[in-house]
């Protein structure tokens, strides 16, 4: 399940609870067709990965949180491990890249594929 974050405080609490688990944080705009295309892929991945925390932030509602992660365009997906941003994808990109980055940062699986995921794609 991808859980929506409604405040900076709530995000801070979730990140603290996550400990060393990977957190996948999607930044979206509710009227963005591209955001709507990415969300089902994140929802699918969340059902397969109980050790990864999936969160989403509406950038129109939480501009301060989006600014913290330097979100310039949506959708944006930020990968956080141990409280630090380790990777990000900004703008239009193939949904399969989401999985590759999760594989890399969840626990080091998919080394060859993960190298592909480190490219930030812009549309």
Coordinates of N, CA and C in Angstrom, one line a residue:
X1 N 0.8 -1.2 0.0 CA 0.0 0.0 0.0 C 0.9 1.2 0.0
X2 N 0.5 2.2 -0.8 CA 1.2 3.5 -0.8 C 0.4 4.4 0.0
X3 N 1.1 5.0 1.1 CA 0.4 5.8 2.0 C 0.6 7.3 1.7
X4 N -0.4 8.1 1.7 CA -0.3 9.5 1.5 C 0.1 10.2 2.7
X5 N 1.1 11.1 2.5 CA 1.6 12.0 3.6 C 0.9 13.3 3.6
X6 N 0.5 13.8 4.7 CA -0.3 15.0 4.8 C 0.4 16.2 5.5
X7 N 1.6 16.0 6.0 CA 2.4 17.1 6.6 C 3.9 16.7 6.7
X8 N 4.7 17.7 6.8 CA 6.1 17.5 7.0 C 6.4 16.7 8.3
X9 N 5.7 17.0 9.3 CA 5.8 16.2 10.6 C 5.5 14.8 10.4
X10 N 4.5 14.5 9.6 CA 4.1 13.1 9.4 C 5.2 12.4 8.6
X11 N 5.8 13.1 7.6 CA 6.9 12.5 6.8 C 8.1 12.2 7.7
X12 N 8.4 13.2 8.6 CA 9.6 13.0 9.5 C 9.4 11.8 10.4
X13 N 8.1 11.6 10.9 CA 7.8 10.4 11.7 C 8.0 9.1 10.9
X14 N 7.5 9.1 9.7 CA 7.6 7.9 8.9 C 9.1 7.6 8.6
X15 N 9.9 8.6 8.3 CA 11.3 8.3 8.0 C 12.0 7.8 9.2
X16 N 11.7 8.3 10.4 CA 12.3 7.9 11.6 C 11.9 6.4 11.9
X17 N 10.6 6.1 11.7 CA 10.2 4.7 11.9 C 10.8 3.7 10.9
X18 N 11.1 4.2 9.7 CA 11.7 3.3 8.7 C 13.0 2.8 9.1
X19 N 13.8 3.5 9.9 CA 15.1 3.0 10.2 C 16.0 2.8 9.0
X20 N 16.5 1.6 8.8 CA 17.3 1.3 7.6 C 16.6 0.8 6.4
X21 N 15.3 0.7 6.5 CA 14.5 0.3 5.4 C 14.5 1.3 4.3
X22 N 14.3 0.8 3.0 CA 14.2 1.7 1.9 C 12.8 2.4 1.9
X23 N 12.8 3.7 1.7 CA 11.6 4.5 1.6 C 11.5 5.0 0.2
X24 N 10.4 4.7 -0.5 CA 10.1 5.2 -1.9 C 9.1 6.3 -1.7
X25 N 9.4 7.5 -2.1 CA 8.6 8.6 -1.9 C 8.2 9.2 -3.2
X26 N 6.9 9.1 -3.6 CA 6.5 9.7 -4.8 C 5.9 11.1 -4.6
X27 N 6.3 12.0 -5.4 CA 5.7 13.4 -5.5 C 4.9 13.5 -6.7
X28 N 3.6 13.9 -6.5 CA 2.7 13.9 -7.6 C 1.8 15.1 -7.6
X29 N 1.2 15.4 -8.7 CA 0.1 16.4 -8.8 C -1.1 15.6 -9.2
X30 N -2.2 15.9 -8.5 CA -3.5 15.1 -8.7 C -4.0 15.2 -10.2
X31 N -3.7 16.2 -10.9 CA -4.2 16.3 -12.3 C -3.2 15.9 -13.3
X32 N -2.1 15.4 -12.9 CA -1.0 15.0 -13.8 C -1.3 13.6 -14.4
X33 N -1.4 13.5 -15.7 CA -1.6 12.2 -16.4 C -0.3 11.3 -16.1
X34 N 0.8 11.9 -16.1 CA 2.1 11.1 -15.9 C 2.1 10.6 -14.5
X35 N 1.7 11.3 -13.5 CA 1.6 10.8 -12.1 C 0.6 9.7 -12.0
X36 N -0.5 9.8 -12.7 CA -1.5 8.7 -12.7 C -1.0 7.4 -13.4
X37 N -0.1 7.6 -14.3 CA 0.5 6.4 -15.0 C 1.5 5.7 -14.1
X38 N 2.2 6.4 -13.3 CA 3.3 5.8 -12.4 C 2.7 5.2 -11.2
X39 N 1.6 5.8 -10.6 CA 1.1 5.3 -9.3 C 0.7 3.8 -9.3
X40 N 0.1 3.2 -10.4 CA -0.2 1.8 -10.3 C 1.0 0.9 -10.2
X41 N 2.1 1.3 -10.8 CA 3.4 0.6 -10.7 C 3.9 0.6 -9.3
X42 N 3.8 1.7 -8.6 CA 4.3 1.8 -7.2 C 3.3 1.0 -6.3
X43 N 2.1 1.0 -6.6 CA 1.1 0.2 -5.8 C 1.4 -1.2 -6.0
X44 N 1.7 -1.7 -7.2 CA 2.0 -3.1 -7.5 C 3.3 -3.5 -6.7
X45 N 4.3 -2.6 -6.8 CA 5.6 -2.9 -6.1 C 5.4 -3.0 -4.6
X46 N 4.5 -2.1 -4.1 CA 4.3 -2.1 -2.6 C 3.7 -3.4 -2.1
X47 N 2.9 -4.0 -2.9 CA 2.2 -5.3 -2.5 C 3.2 -6.4 -2.5
X48 N 4.3 -6.3 -3.3 CA 5.3 -7.4 -3.4 C 6.5 -7.2 -2.4
X49 N 6.6 -6.0 -1.8 CA 7.8 -5.7 -1.0 C 7.5 -5.2 0.4
X50 N 7.3 -6.1 1.3 CA 6.9 -5.7 2.7 C 8.0 -5.0 3.4
X51 N 9.2 -5.1 3.0 CA 10.4 -4.5 3.7 C 10.7 -3.1 3.1
X52 N 9.9 -2.6 2.2 CA 10.0 -1.3 1.6 C 8.8 -0.4 2.0
X53 N 9.0 0.8 2.4 CA 7.9 1.7 2.7 C 7.6 2.6 1.5
X54 N 6.4 2.6 1.1 CA 6.0 3.4 0.0 C 5.1 4.6 0.5
X55 N 5.5 5.8 0.1 CA 4.7 7.0 0.5 C 4.5 7.9 -0.7
X56 N 3.5 8.8 -0.6 CA 3.3 9.7 -1.7 C 2.9 11.1 -1.1
X57 N 3.3 12.1 -1.8 CA 3.1 13.5 -1.4 C 2.6 14.3 -2.6
X58 N 1.4 15.0 -2.3 CA 0.9 15.9 -3.3 C 1.6 17.2 -3.2
X59 N 2.4 17.5 -4.3 CA 3.2 18.7 -4.3 C 2.4 20.0 -4.2
X60 N 1.1 20.0 -4.6 CA 0.3 21.2 -4.5 C -0.1 21.5 -3.0
X61 N -0.1 20.4 -2.2 CA -0.5 20.6 -0.8 C 0.7 20.8 0.1
X62 N 1.9 20.2 -0.3 CA 3.0 20.2 0.6 C 4.3 20.7 -0.2
X63 N 4.2 22.0 -0.6 CA 5.3 22.6 -1.4 C 6.6 22.6 -0.6
X64 N 6.5 22.7 0.7 CA 7.7 22.8 1.5 C 8.5 21.4 1.5
X65 N 7.7 20.3 1.5 CA 8.3 19.0 1.4 C 8.9 18.8 0.1
X66 N 8.2 19.2 -1.0 CA 8.7 19.1 -2.3 C 10.0 19.9 -2.5
X67 N 10.1 21.0 -1.9 CA 11.3 21.9 -2.0 C 12.5 21.2 -1.2
X68 N 12.2 20.5 -0.1 CA 13.2 19.9 0.6 C 14.0 18.9 -0.2
X69 N 13.3 18.2 -1.2 CA 13.9 17.2 -2.0 C 14.1 17.8 -3.5
X70 N 14.1 19.1 -3.6 CA 14.4 19.7 -4.9 C 13.5 19.2 -6.0
X71 N 12.3 19.0 -5.8 CA 11.4 18.5 -6.8 C 11.0 19.6 -7.7
X72 N 11.5 19.5 -9.0 CA 11.3 20.5 -10.0 C 10.1 20.2 -10.9
X73 N 9.8 18.9 -11.1 CA 8.7 18.5 -12.0 C 8.2 17.2 -11.4
X74 N 6.9 16.9 -11.9 CA 6.3 15.6 -11.5 C 6.0 14.8 -12.7
X75 N 5.9 13.5 -12.4 CA 6.1 12.8 -11.1 C 7.6 12.8 -10.8
X76 N 7.8 12.7 -9.5 CA 9.2 12.6 -9.0 C 9.1 11.4 -8.0
X77 N 10.1 10.6 -8.1 CA 10.3 9.5 -7.1 C 11.6 9.6 -6.4
X78 N 11.6 9.7 -5.1 CA 12.8 9.9 -4.3 C 13.0 8.6 -3.5
X79 N 14.2 8.1 -3.5 CA 14.5 6.9 -2.7 C 15.4 7.3 -1.5
X80 N 14.9 6.9 -0.3 CA 15.6 7.3 0.9 C 16.0 6.1 1.7
X81 N 17.2 6.1 2.2 CA 17.7 5.0 3.0 C 18.5 5.6 4.1
X82 N 18.2 5.1 5.3 CA 18.8 5.6 6.6 C 18.7 7.2 6.7
X83 N 17.5 7.7 6.3 CA 17.2 9.1 6.4 C 17.8 10.0 5.3
X84 N 18.6 9.4 4.4 CA 19.2 10.2 3.3 C 18.7 9.8 2.0
X85 N 18.6 10.8 1.1 CA 18.2 10.6 -0.3 C 19.3 9.9 -1.0
X86 N 19.1 8.7 -1.6 CA 20.1 8.0 -2.3 C 19.9 8.0 -3.8
X87 N 18.8 8.4 -4.2 CA 18.5 8.3 -5.7 C 17.2 9.1 -5.9
X88 N 17.0 9.6 -7.2 CA 15.7 10.2 -7.5 C 15.5 10.1 -9.0
X89 N 14.3 10.1 -9.4 CA 13.8 10.1 -10.8 C 12.8 11.3 -10.9
X90 N 13.1 12.2 -11.8 CA 12.2 13.3 -12.0 C 11.6 13.4 -13.4
X91 N 10.3 13.7 -13.4 CA 9.7 13.8 -14.7 C 9.3 12.5 -15.3
X92 N 9.0 12.5 -16.6 CA 8.5 11.4 -17.3 C 9.6 10.3 -17.5
X93 N 9.3 9.1 -17.1 CA 10.2 8.0 -17.3 C 9.5 6.7 -17.4
X94 N 10.1 5.7 -17.9 CA 9.5 4.4 -18.0 C 9.3 3.8 -16.6
X95 N 8.1 3.3 -16.3 CA 7.8 2.7 -15.0 C 8.7 1.6 -14.6
X96 N 9.3 0.9 -15.6 CA 10.2 -0.2 -15.2 C 11.4 0.2 -14.5
X97 N 11.8 1.5 -14.7 CA 13.0 2.1 -14.0 C 12.8 2.1 -12.5
X98 N 11.5 2.3 -12.1 CA 11.2 2.4 -10.7 C 11.6 1.1 -10.0
X99 N 11.3 0.0 -10.6 CA 11.6 -1.3 -10.1 C 13.1 -1.5 -10.0
X100 N 13.8 -1.2 -11.0 CA 15.3 -1.3 -11.0 C 15.9 -0.6 -9.9
X101 N 15.5 0.6 -9.6 CA 16.1 1.4 -8.5 C 15.7 0.8 -7.2
X102 N 14.5 0.3 -7.0 CA 14.1 -0.4 -5.8 C 15.0 -1.6 -5.6
X103 N 15.2 -2.4 -6.6 CA 16.1 -3.5 -6.5 C 17.4 -3.1 -6.0
X104 N 18.0 -2.1 -6.5 CA 19.3 -1.6 -6.1 C 19.4 -1.2 -4.7
X105 N 18.5 -0.4 -4.2 CA 18.6 0.2 -2.9 C 17.9 -0.6 -1.8
X106 N 17.0 -1.6 -2.2 CA 16.4 -2.4 -1.2 C 17.4 -3.3 -0.4
X107 N 18.3 -3.8 -1.2 CA 19.3 -4.7 -0.5 C 20.4 -5.1 -1.4
X108 N 20.6 -4.4 -2.5 CA 21.7 -4.7 -3.3 C 21.4 -5.7 -4.4
X109 N 20.2 -6.1 -4.6 CA 19.9 -7.1 -5.6 C 19.9 -6.4 -7.0
X110 N 20.0 -7.1 -8.0 CA 19.9 -6.6 -9.4 C 21.0 -5.6 -9.7
X111 N 22.3 -5.9 -9.4 CA 23.4 -5.0 -9.6 C 23.5 -4.5 -11.0
X112 N 23.5 -5.3 -12.0 CA 23.6 -4.9 -13.4 C 22.4 -4.0 -13.8
X113 N 21.2 -4.4 -13.5 CA 20.0 -3.6 -13.8 C 20.0 -2.3 -13.0
X114 N 20.5 -2.3 -11.8 CA 20.5 -1.1 -11.0 C 21.4 0.0 -11.6
X115 N 22.4 -0.4 -12.3 CA 23.2 0.7 -13.0 C 22.4 1.5 -13.9
X116 N 21.5 0.8 -14.6 CA 20.6 1.5 -15.6 C 19.7 2.4 -14.8
X117 N 19.2 2.1 -13.6 CA 18.3 2.9 -12.8 C 18.9 4.2 -12.3
X118 N 20.2 4.3 -12.3 CA 20.8 5.5 -11.8 C 20.7 6.7 -12.7
X119 N 20.3 6.5 -13.9 CA 20.1 7.6 -14.9 C 18.8 8.3 -14.6
X120 N 18.9 9.6 -14.3 CA 17.7 10.4 -14.1 C 17.1 10.7 -15.5
X121 N 15.8 10.3 -15.6 CA 15.2 10.5 -16.9 C 14.3 11.7 -16.9
X122 N 14.3 12.6 -17.9 CA 13.5 13.7 -18.0 C 12.7 13.7 -19.3
X123 N 11.5 14.1 -19.3 CA 10.7 14.0 -20.5 C 10.4 15.3 -21.1

